[in-house]
mmCIF file of C-alpha atoms in Angstrom:
data_model
loop_
_atom_site.group_PDB
_atom_site.id
_atom_site.type_symbol
_atom_site.label_atom_id
_atom_site.label_comp_id
_atom_site.label_asym_id
_atom_site.label_seq_id
_atom_site.Cartn_x
_atom_site.Cartn_y
_atom_site.Cartn_z
ATOM 1 C CA MET A 3 116.704 8.513 -260.379
ATOM 2 C CA PRO A 4 116.069 5.070 -261.916
ATOM 3 C CA ASN A 5 115.202 2.145 -259.692
ATOM 4 C CA THR A 6 118.124 1.104 -257.511
ATOM 5 C CA PRO A 7 119.812 -2.141 -258.621
ATOM 6 C CA PRO A 8 119.099 -5.108 -256.351
ATOM 7 C CA ASP A 9 122.743 -5.466 -255.225
ATOM 8 C CA PHE A 10 122.509 -2.242 -253.214
ATOM 9 C CA SER A 11 122.050 -2.594 -249.472
ATOM 10 C CA GLU A 12 119.201 -0.625 -247.930
ATOM 11 C CA ASN A 13 121.661 1.859 -246.386
ATOM 12 C CA ASP A 14 123.380 2.343 -249.733
ATOM 13 C CA ALA A 15 120.076 3.012 -251.463
ATOM 14 C CA ASN A 16 118.950 5.469 -248.788
ATOM 15 C CA PHE A 17 122.229 7.365 -248.950
ATOM 16 C CA LEU A 18 122.233 7.673 -252.730
ATOM 17 C CA GLN A 19 118.567 8.616 -252.750
ATOM 18 C CA ARG A 20 119.286 11.504 -250.357
ATOM 19 C CA LEU A 21 121.998 12.763 -252.723
ATOM 20 C CA SER A 22 119.963 12.250 -255.871
ATOM 21 C CA PRO A 23 120.485 15.019 -258.478
ATOM 22 C CA SER A 24 116.710 15.556 -258.480
ATOM 23 C CA ARG A 25 117.071 16.939 -254.952
ATOM 24 C CA LEU A 26 119.096 19.850 -256.318
ATOM 25 C CA ILE A 27 116.066 21.390 -257.961
ATOM 26 C CA LEU A 28 114.433 22.721 -254.795
ATOM 27 C CA PRO A 29 117.462 24.508 -253.253
ATOM 28 C CA VAL A 30 118.520 25.947 -256.611
ATOM 29 C CA VAL A 31 115.021 27.279 -257.316
ATOM 30 C CA ILE A 32 114.706 28.734 -253.807
ATOM 31 C CA GLY A 33 118.131 30.352 -253.845
ATOM 32 C CA LEU A 34 117.910 31.855 -257.320
ATOM 33 C CA SER A 35 114.345 33.043 -256.683
ATOM 34 C CA VAL A 36 115.520 35.004 -253.649
ATOM 35 C CA VAL A 37 118.390 36.517 -255.650
ATOM 36 C CA ALA A 38 116.007 37.436 -258.475
ATOM 37 C CA PHE A 39 113.681 39.096 -255.968
ATOM 38 C CA LEU A 40 116.585 41.055 -254.481
ATOM 39 C CA PHE A 41 117.556 42.322 -257.934
ATOM 40 C CA TYR A 42 113.926 43.115 -258.792
ATOM 41 C CA ARG A 43 113.509 45.137 -255.608
ATOM 42 C CA SER A 44 116.874 46.906 -255.655
ATOM 43 C CA TYR A 45 118.008 47.394 -259.245
ATOM 44 C CA LYS A 46 118.791 50.939 -260.324
ATOM 45 C CA PRO A 47 120.595 51.841 -263.568
ATOM 46 C CA GLY A 48 124.233 52.714 -263.005
ATOM 47 C CA GLU A 49 124.596 51.052 -259.626
ATOM 48 C CA LEU A 50 126.585 48.163 -261.122
ATOM 49 C CA ALA A 51 129.288 50.570 -262.311
ATOM 50 C CA PRO A 52 131.823 49.235 -259.739
ATOM 51 C CA LEU A 53 131.962 46.031 -261.805
ATOM 52 C CA GLN A 54 133.931 47.934 -264.455
ATOM 53 C CA ASN A 55 136.600 48.833 -261.907
ATOM 54 C CA ALA A 56 136.871 45.489 -260.158
ATOM 55 C CA HIS A 57 140.124 44.741 -258.371
ATOM 56 C CA TRP A 58 141.037 41.485 -260.063
ATOM 57 C CA GLY A 59 143.753 40.881 -257.516
ATOM 58 C CA TRP A 60 141.153 40.466 -254.789
ATOM 59 C CA LEU A 61 139.106 38.124 -256.973
ATOM 60 C CA LEU A 62 142.245 36.053 -257.481
ATOM 61 C CA VAL A 63 142.828 36.090 -253.720
ATOM 62 C CA ALA A 64 139.232 34.888 -253.191
ATOM 63 C CA LEU A 65 139.794 31.961 -255.573
ATOM 64 C CA LEU A 66 143.104 31.124 -253.881
ATOM 65 C CA VAL A 67 141.416 31.213 -250.473
ATOM 66 C CA LEU A 68 138.718 28.845 -251.749
ATOM 67 C CA ALA A 69 141.324 26.481 -253.157
ATOM 68 C CA ALA A 70 143.414 26.685 -249.983
ATOM 69 C CA ARG A 71 140.358 25.939 -247.876
ATOM 70 C CA ASP A 72 139.573 22.797 -249.861
ATOM 71 C CA LEU A 73 143.208 21.678 -249.795
ATOM 72 C CA GLY A 74 143.135 22.248 -246.049
ATOM 73 C CA TYR A 75 140.047 20.066 -245.727
ATOM 74 C CA ILE A 76 141.703 17.351 -247.805
ATOM 75 C CA TYR A 77 144.845 17.437 -245.668
ATOM 76 C CA ARG A 78 142.813 17.473 -242.456
ATOM 77 C CA ILE A 79 140.660 14.428 -243.208
ATOM 78 C CA ARG A 80 143.701 12.468 -244.394
ATOM 79 C CA HIS A 81 145.640 13.387 -241.253
ATOM 80 C CA ILE A 82 142.736 12.745 -238.869
ATOM 81 C CA ALA A 83 142.160 9.366 -240.552
ATOM 82 C CA GLU A 84 145.785 8.557 -239.711
ATOM 83 C CA GLY A 85 146.800 8.134 -243.337
ATOM 84 C CA ALA A 86 144.151 5.476 -244.017
ATOM 85 C CA LEU A 87 142.967 7.562 -246.984
ATOM 86 C CA SER A 88 145.049 8.309 -250.069
ATOM 87 C CA TRP A 89 145.111 11.846 -251.439
ATOM 88 C CA ARG A 90 142.663 10.762 -254.165
ATOM 89 C CA GLN A 91 140.318 9.255 -251.592
ATOM 90 C CA SER A 92 140.593 12.354 -249.405
ATOM 91 C CA LEU A 93 139.667 14.569 -252.369
ATOM 92 C CA ASP A 94 136.611 12.422 -253.127
ATOM 93 C CA VAL A 95 135.540 12.370 -249.472
ATOM 94 C CA ILE A 96 135.687 16.170 -249.195
ATOM 95 C CA MET A 97 133.868 16.764 -252.483
ATOM 96 C CA ILE A 98 131.055 14.350 -251.570
ATOM 97 C CA TRP A 99 130.964 15.797 -248.049
ATOM 98 C CA GLU A 100 130.598 19.342 -249.416
ATOM 99 C CA PHE A 101 127.970 18.163 -251.890
ATOM 100 C CA ALA A 102 126.002 16.555 -249.060
ATOM 101 C CA SER A 103 126.208 19.844 -247.133
ATOM 102 C CA CYS A 104 124.600 21.588 -250.115
ATOM 103 C CA VAL A 105 121.834 19.022 -250.578
ATOM 104 C CA LEU A 106 120.919 18.249 -246.957
ATOM 105 C CA PRO A 107 119.352 20.710 -244.477
ATOM 106 C CA SER A 108 121.889 22.974 -242.759
ATOM 107 C CA GLY A 109 121.280 21.382 -239.364
ATOM 108 C CA GLN A 110 122.513 18.047 -240.731
ATOM 109 C CA GLY A 111 125.088 19.098 -243.266
ATOM 110 C CA GLY A 112 127.677 16.757 -244.667
ATOM 111 C CA THR A 113 128.508 15.476 -241.198
ATOM 112 C CA ALA A 114 125.417 13.273 -241.269
ATOM 113 C CA ALA A 115 126.691 11.562 -244.426
ATOM 114 C CA ALA A 116 130.376 11.475 -243.502
ATOM 115 C CA PRO A 117 130.443 8.137 -241.567
ATOM 116 C CA PHE A 118 128.846 6.378 -244.545
ATOM 117 C CA ILE A 119 131.328 7.974 -246.954
ATOM 118 C CA LEU A 120 134.313 6.906 -244.844
ATOM 119 C CA GLU A 121 132.947 3.395 -244.445
ATOM 120 C CA LYS A 122 132.710 3.041 -248.221
ATOM 121 C CA GLU A 123 136.360 4.124 -248.391
ATOM 122 C CA GLY A 124 137.273 1.078 -246.314
ATOM 123 C CA ILE A 125 137.386 2.696 -242.863
ATOM 124 C CA PRO A 126 135.460 0.632 -240.272
ATOM 125 C CA LEU A 127 132.382 2.352 -238.899
ATOM 126 C CA GLY A 128 133.801 2.674 -235.368
ATOM 127 C CA LYS A 129 136.953 4.376 -236.607
ATOM 128 C CA GLY A 130 134.978 6.528 -239.023
ATOM 129 C CA LEU A 131 132.719 7.768 -236.242
ATOM 130 C CA ALA A 132 135.794 8.565 -234.156
ATOM 131 C CA TYR A 133 137.338 10.583 -236.972
ATOM 132 C CA ILE A 134 134.099 12.482 -237.603
ATOM 133 C CA MET A 135 133.882 13.208 -233.894
ATOM 134 C CA VAL A 136 137.380 14.691 -234.006
ATOM 135 C CA THR A 137 136.353 17.047 -236.819
ATOM 136 C CA ALA A 138 133.190 18.047 -234.929
ATOM 137 C CA LEU A 139 135.133 18.616 -231.700
ATOM 138 C CA LEU A 140 137.764 20.765 -233.380
ATOM 139 C CA ASP A 141 135.171 22.732 -235.366
ATOM 140 C CA ASN A 142 133.307 23.497 -232.151
ATOM 141 C CA LEU A 143 136.488 24.459 -230.312
ATOM 142 C CA TYR A 144 137.419 26.875 -233.114
ATOM 143 C CA TYR A 145 134.045 28.551 -232.691
ATOM 144 C CA VAL A 146 134.361 28.640 -228.898
ATOM 145 C CA LEU A 147 137.811 30.237 -229.047
ATOM 146 C CA MET A 148 137.087 32.607 -231.931
ATOM 147 C CA VAL A 149 133.889 34.191 -230.585
ATOM 148 C CA PRO A 150 135.582 36.113 -227.730
ATOM 149 C CA LEU A 151 138.128 37.403 -230.257
ATOM 150 C CA VAL A 152 135.518 38.653 -232.732
ATOM 151 C CA VAL A 153 133.502 40.214 -229.907
ATOM 152 C CA LEU A 154 136.676 42.083 -228.951
ATOM 153 C CA ILE A 155 137.165 43.179 -232.576
ATOM 154 C CA ALA A 156 133.598 44.184 -233.397
ATOM 155 C CA GLY A 157 131.875 44.790 -230.064
ATOM 156 C CA ALA A 158 128.268 45.838 -230.531
ATOM 157 C CA GLY A 159 128.915 46.043 -234.279
ATOM 158 C CA LEU A 160 128.864 42.264 -234.386
ATOM 159 C CA TYR A 161 125.122 42.677 -234.967
ATOM 160 C CA PRO A 162 123.593 44.598 -237.912
ATOM 161 C CA HIS A 163 121.943 47.414 -235.929
ATOM 162 C CA GLU A 164 121.762 49.557 -239.062
ATOM 163 C CA ALA A 165 119.527 47.050 -240.888
ATOM 164 C CA LEU A 166 117.350 45.539 -238.166
ATOM 165 C CA GLU A 167 114.818 46.719 -235.635
ATOM 166 C CA THR A 168 116.093 46.955 -232.076
ATOM 167 C CA ASN A 169 113.876 44.095 -230.914
ATOM 168 C CA PHE A 170 115.147 41.796 -233.640
ATOM 169 C CA VAL A 171 118.764 42.663 -232.835
ATOM 170 C CA ALA A 172 118.034 41.761 -229.222
ATOM 171 C CA THR A 173 116.595 38.429 -230.358
ATOM 172 C CA LEU A 174 119.647 37.783 -232.540
ATOM 173 C CA ARG A 175 121.928 38.633 -229.626
ATOM 174 C CA ILE A 176 120.103 36.114 -227.426
ATOM 175 C CA ALA A 177 120.224 33.444 -230.140
ATOM 176 C CA PHE A 178 123.943 34.045 -230.605
ATOM 177 C CA GLY A 179 124.559 33.838 -226.854
ATOM 178 C CA VAL A 180 122.499 30.678 -226.475
ATOM 179 C CA SER A 181 124.253 29.016 -229.410
ATOM 180 C CA TYR A 182 127.645 29.932 -227.954
ATOM 181 C CA VAL A 183 126.773 28.486 -224.544
ATOM 182 C CA PHE A 184 125.380 25.332 -226.141
ATOM 183 C CA VAL A 185 128.427 24.808 -228.370
ATOM 184 C CA THR A 186 130.777 25.457 -225.438
ATOM 185 C CA LEU A 187 128.994 22.935 -223.227
ATOM 186 C CA TYR A 188 128.889 20.385 -226.023
ATOM 187 C CA ALA A 189 132.588 20.838 -226.807
ATOM 188 C CA GLY A 190 133.415 20.452 -223.125
ATOM 189 C CA LEU A 191 131.294 17.302 -222.934
ATOM 190 C CA MET A 192 133.075 15.847 -225.966
ATOM 191 C CA LEU A 193 136.497 16.647 -224.514
ATOM 192 C CA TYR A 194 135.592 14.944 -221.250
ATOM 193 C CA ALA A 195 134.089 11.964 -223.040
ATOM 194 C CA ILE A 196 137.026 11.385 -225.359
ATOM 195 C CA PHE A 197 139.872 11.993 -222.929
ATOM 196 C CA VAL A 198 138.502 11.301 -219.418
ATOM 197 C CA ASN A 199 135.396 9.166 -218.883
ATOM 198 C CA PRO A 200 133.229 8.358 -221.926
ATOM 199 C CA ARG A 201 131.015 5.857 -220.110
ATOM 200 C CA SER A 202 129.912 8.401 -217.516
ATOM 201 C CA VAL A 203 128.954 10.762 -220.342
ATOM 202 C CA ARG A 204 126.940 7.980 -221.977
ATOM 203 C CA ARG A 205 125.095 7.392 -218.683
ATOM 204 C CA LEU A 206 124.494 11.135 -218.309
ATOM 205 C CA LEU A 207 122.984 11.380 -221.788
ATOM 206 C CA VAL A 208 120.717 8.382 -221.208
ATOM 207 C CA ARG A 209 119.470 9.784 -217.889
ATOM 208 C CA LEU A 210 119.005 13.263 -219.290
ATOM 209 C CA PHE A 211 117.039 11.970 -222.261
ATOM 210 C CA SER A 212 114.903 9.757 -220.058
ATOM 211 C CA LEU A 213 113.035 12.906 -218.981
ATOM 212 C CA PRO A 214 109.508 12.917 -220.417
ATOM 213 C CA ILE A 215 110.103 15.959 -222.614
ATOM 214 C CA LEU A 216 113.249 14.400 -224.142
ATOM 215 C CA ARG A 217 112.362 10.707 -224.107
ATOM 216 C CA ARG A 218 111.665 10.499 -227.823
ATOM 217 C CA TRP A 219 115.399 11.118 -228.472
ATOM 218 C CA GLN A 220 116.678 8.685 -225.821
ATOM 219 C CA ARG A 221 117.758 6.040 -228.312
ATOM 220 C CA LYS A 222 119.710 8.601 -230.337
ATOM 221 C CA ALA A 223 121.301 9.916 -227.144
ATOM 222 C CA TYR A 224 122.466 6.423 -226.213
ATOM 223 C CA LYS A 225 123.828 5.911 -229.717
ATOM 224 C CA HIS A 226 125.733 9.207 -229.522
ATOM 225 C CA GLY A 227 127.115 8.234 -226.120
ATOM 226 C CA GLN A 228 128.255 4.901 -227.521
ATOM 227 C CA GLU A 229 129.959 6.717 -230.384
ATOM 228 C CA MET A 230 131.882 8.780 -227.825
ATOM 229 C CA VAL A 231 133.023 5.588 -226.090
ATOM 230 C CA LEU A 232 134.255 4.144 -229.396
ATOM 231 C CA ALA A 233 135.958 7.435 -230.268
ATOM 232 C CA SER A 234 137.735 7.485 -226.922
ATOM 233 C CA VAL A 235 139.105 3.978 -227.428
ATOM 234 C CA GLN A 236 140.284 4.862 -230.933
ATOM 235 C CA LEU A 237 141.837 8.265 -230.197
ATOM 236 C CA ARG A 238 143.412 8.117 -226.746
ATOM 237 C CA GLY A 239 146.689 6.731 -228.038
ATOM 238 C CA ASN A 240 147.310 9.588 -230.451
ATOM 239 C CA GLY A 241 150.155 11.876 -229.428
ATOM 240 C CA PRO A 242 150.547 15.680 -229.401
ATOM 241 C CA ARG A 243 151.666 15.806 -233.050
ATOM 242 C CA TYR A 244 148.360 14.285 -234.181
ATOM 243 C CA TRP A 245 146.302 16.838 -232.273
ATOM 244 C CA TRP A 246 148.505 19.781 -233.202
ATOM 245 C CA HIS A 247 148.213 19.110 -236.939
ATOM 246 C CA ALA A 248 144.484 18.442 -236.655
ATOM 247 C CA ALA A 249 143.922 21.674 -234.704
ATOM 248 C CA ALA A 250 146.114 23.803 -236.984
ATOM 249 C CA SER A 251 144.413 22.546 -240.140
ATOM 250 C CA THR A 252 141.000 23.173 -238.562
ATOM 251 C CA ALA A 253 141.943 26.770 -237.713
ATOM 252 C CA PHE A 254 143.253 27.221 -241.249
ATOM 253 C CA VAL A 255 140.153 25.955 -243.072
ATOM 254 C CA TRP A 256 137.657 27.848 -240.906
ATOM 255 C CA THR A 257 139.610 31.093 -241.081
ATOM 256 C CA ALA A 258 139.670 30.742 -244.868
ATOM 257 C CA ARG A 259 135.950 29.970 -244.879
ATOM 258 C CA TYR A 260 135.114 33.115 -242.922
ATOM 259 C CA ALA A 261 137.476 35.271 -245.020
ATOM 260 C CA ILE A 262 135.763 34.618 -248.361
ATOM 261 C CA ILE A 263 133.077 37.295 -248.015
ATOM 262 C CA GLY A 264 135.624 39.984 -247.159
ATOM 263 C CA CYS A 265 137.732 39.051 -250.208
ATOM 264 C CA LEU A 266 134.732 39.258 -252.534
ATOM 265 C CA ILE A 267 133.573 42.623 -251.174
ATOM 266 C CA ALA A 268 137.114 44.033 -251.335
ATOM 267 C CA ALA A 269 137.185 43.227 -255.058
ATOM 268 C CA PHE A 270 134.557 45.925 -255.693
ATOM 269 C CA VAL A 271 134.694 48.252 -252.686
ATOM 270 C CA PRO A 272 137.815 49.955 -251.249
ATOM 271 C CA MET A 273 138.516 48.350 -247.896
ATOM 272 C CA SER A 274 140.835 48.882 -244.951
ATOM 273 C CA ALA A 275 142.306 46.068 -242.875
ATOM 274 C CA SER A 276 140.062 47.011 -239.948
ATOM 275 C CA THR A 277 136.938 46.790 -242.133
ATOM 276 C CA PHE A 278 138.058 43.394 -243.424
ATOM 277 C CA LEU A 279 138.399 42.148 -239.835
ATOM 278 C CA PHE A 280 135.003 43.642 -239.003
ATOM 279 C CA ILE A 281 133.390 41.716 -241.887
ATOM 280 C CA PHE A 282 135.191 38.564 -240.745
ATOM 281 C CA ALA A 283 133.754 39.044 -237.253
ATOM 282 C CA ARG A 284 130.206 39.653 -238.463
ATOM 283 C CA ASN A 285 130.406 36.532 -240.606
ATOM 284 C CA ILE A 286 130.312 34.459 -237.428
ATOM 285 C CA THR A 287 126.915 35.850 -236.403
ATOM 286 C CA TYR A 288 125.741 35.398 -239.997
ATOM 287 C CA LYS A 289 126.585 31.698 -239.749
ATOM 288 C CA VAL A 290 124.339 31.378 -236.661
ATOM 289 C CA ILE A 291 121.381 32.219 -238.904
ATOM 290 C CA LEU A 292 122.440 29.524 -241.355
ATOM 291 C CA LEU A 293 122.690 26.904 -238.605
ATOM 292 C CA ILE A 294 118.958 27.137 -237.932
ATOM 293 C CA ALA A 295 117.978 27.117 -241.619
ATOM 294 C CA ILE A 296 115.777 24.167 -242.526
ATOM 295 C CA THR A 297 116.332 24.374 -246.285
ATOM 296 C CA PRO A 298 119.047 22.325 -248.047
ATOM 297 C CA GLY A 299 122.339 24.175 -247.762
ATOM 298 C CA GLY A 300 120.513 27.131 -246.223
ATOM 299 C CA ALA A 301 119.091 28.002 -249.668
ATOM 300 C CA GLY A 302 117.009 31.169 -249.551
ATOM 301 C CA ILE A 303 118.022 31.945 -245.965
ATOM 302 C CA ALA A 304 121.676 32.603 -246.859
ATOM 303 C CA GLU A 305 120.694 34.851 -249.774
ATOM 304 C CA GLY A 306 118.010 36.700 -247.830
ATOM 305 C CA ALA A 307 120.161 37.364 -244.754
ATOM 306 C CA PHE A 308 123.291 38.441 -246.641
ATOM 307 C CA PRO A 309 122.188 42.065 -247.344
ATOM 308 C CA THR A 310 121.210 42.528 -243.696
ATOM 309 C CA PHE A 311 124.641 41.539 -242.408
ATOM 310 C CA PHE A 312 126.921 42.891 -245.149
ATOM 311 C CA GLY A 313 124.953 45.426 -247.202
ATOM 312 C CA SER A 314 126.312 48.377 -245.197
ATOM 313 C CA PHE A 315 129.864 47.494 -246.273
ATOM 314 C CA ILE A 316 128.999 47.362 -249.966
ATOM 315 C CA GLY A 317 127.104 50.578 -250.605
ATOM 316 C CA THR A 318 124.242 50.253 -253.075
ATOM 317 C CA ALA A 319 121.493 47.664 -252.867
ATOM 318 C CA THR A 320 122.088 46.605 -256.471
ATOM 319 C CA MET A 321 125.767 45.830 -255.834
ATOM 320 C CA THR A 322 124.751 43.991 -252.681
ATOM 321 C CA SER A 323 122.408 41.800 -254.725
ATOM 322 C CA PHE A 324 125.213 41.074 -257.170
ATOM 323 C CA LEU A 325 127.560 40.089 -254.348
ATOM 324 C CA VAL A 326 124.888 37.824 -252.881
ATOM 325 C CA LEU A 327 124.838 35.968 -256.197
ATOM 326 C CA LEU A 328 128.641 35.899 -256.515
ATOM 327 C CA TYR A 329 129.073 34.648 -252.960
ATOM 328 C CA ARG A 330 126.611 31.813 -253.436
ATOM 329 C CA VAL A 331 128.114 30.881 -256.802
ATOM 330 C CA VAL A 332 131.588 30.330 -255.336
ATOM 331 C CA THR A 333 130.524 28.797 -252.013
ATOM 332 C CA TYR A 334 127.372 26.848 -252.926
ATOM 333 C CA TYR A 335 126.554 26.382 -256.614
ATOM 334 C CA LEU A 336 130.194 25.570 -257.385
ATOM 335 C CA TYR A 337 130.004 22.613 -254.997
ATOM 336 C CA LEU A 338 126.716 21.455 -256.451
ATOM 337 C CA VAL A 339 128.422 21.244 -259.849
ATOM 338 C CA LEU A 340 131.546 19.593 -258.423
ATOM 339 C CA GLY A 341 129.350 17.153 -256.512
ATOM 340 C CA MET A 342 127.532 16.114 -259.672
ATOM 341 C CA VAL A 343 130.932 15.489 -261.279
ATOM 342 C CA PHE A 344 132.505 13.622 -258.369
ATOM 343 C CA LEU A 345 129.509 11.626 -257.106
ATOM 344 C CA PRO A 346 129.042 9.261 -260.093
ATOM 345 C CA ARG A 347 132.809 8.677 -260.297
ATOM 346 C CA TRP A 348 132.998 8.017 -256.561
ATOM 347 C CA VAL A 349 130.040 5.614 -256.680
ATOM 348 C CA ALA A 350 131.612 3.812 -259.644
ATOM 349 C CA ARG A 351 134.819 3.398 -257.657
ATOM 350 C CA VAL A 352 133.376 2.252 -254.320
ATOM 351 C CA PHE A 353 130.377 0.260 -255.581
ATOM 352 C CA GLY A 354 131.426 -0.853 -259.068
ATOM 353 C CA GLN A 355 130.140 0.208 -262.462
ATOM 354 C CA ARG A 356 126.565 -1.019 -262.132
ATOM 355 C CA PRO A 357 125.517 1.086 -259.112
ATOM 356 C CA ALA A 358 127.104 4.159 -260.681
ATOM 357 C CA LYS A 359 124.357 4.175 -263.325
ATOM 358 C CA ALA A 360 121.827 4.985 -260.639
ATOM 359 C CA VAL A 361 123.318 8.421 -260.013
ATOM 360 C CA THR A 362 124.360 9.445 -263.499
ATOM 361 C CA VAL A 363 123.484 13.120 -263.944
#
């Protein structure tokens, strides 16, 4: 990226630097290297024969689910922002948000960039933080409510016993349980903070993070507590209709997100409804692995873990490698390309023509 023009603020420059096209090189190289290794290790002549008999209807369904998911995200952010964003702005926000999720480490995702994006769309920082907190709260609540359902559907099959050693399955089970407890507690804390007593939650966070082992994060804890106070002030007046539409759109987009893998597999492998639900359920444990990935967009981790979780539903290792590539193309590389298209146009719109030159691909 060329030197940033002097009329950028420091925050603007930092944000654009983090989304620089040059940062795409590492995740793309990592991801494609893992896929190449999978093909190198697994390829056998004739095992890609199912490609000749692909069920194009399922591929069309997969594309429709992807499009519906993105439309759901666009509707959700516009609704949560109380109509402060136009449809065009909502589209740009979601595309840049998804691009940030691909470029930044999985633990941060696009959520770390979202307040900045909304602020540049003219939404004050306090309101923007409140809206982002709503999306985080609803995302967490979807997970909290869905896990018992998928455990009921899949039972012990939620974990890939057929592909992992018993000890590793036990470790995965513990990690999944710990993550569920943590997300449940965090969602409960957010609910209490937004709707009951945000200042007591802020005090709790400050006291908790004053412990020696956590003191280094005390300032961030206070900041997060303050964000909850601001969110509470902003959101308490919203009625049931606001929350119903926000919750329904959240359930829609996450259900679509988890359904993609099943649609792609069904395009090449005969599948019953029960198997589709089983894949949907296992996808939730698969996402736990991605949450702890330190690479941008989970590159390398997502590709490497895919055969372990879904290979038994596909059949041959070669077809599994192909579906790894197809899955990442439609859920990751597609958004890298869209991000490189939308980012310069978005920067040109919110900053003016001169700053846009700094991110031209």
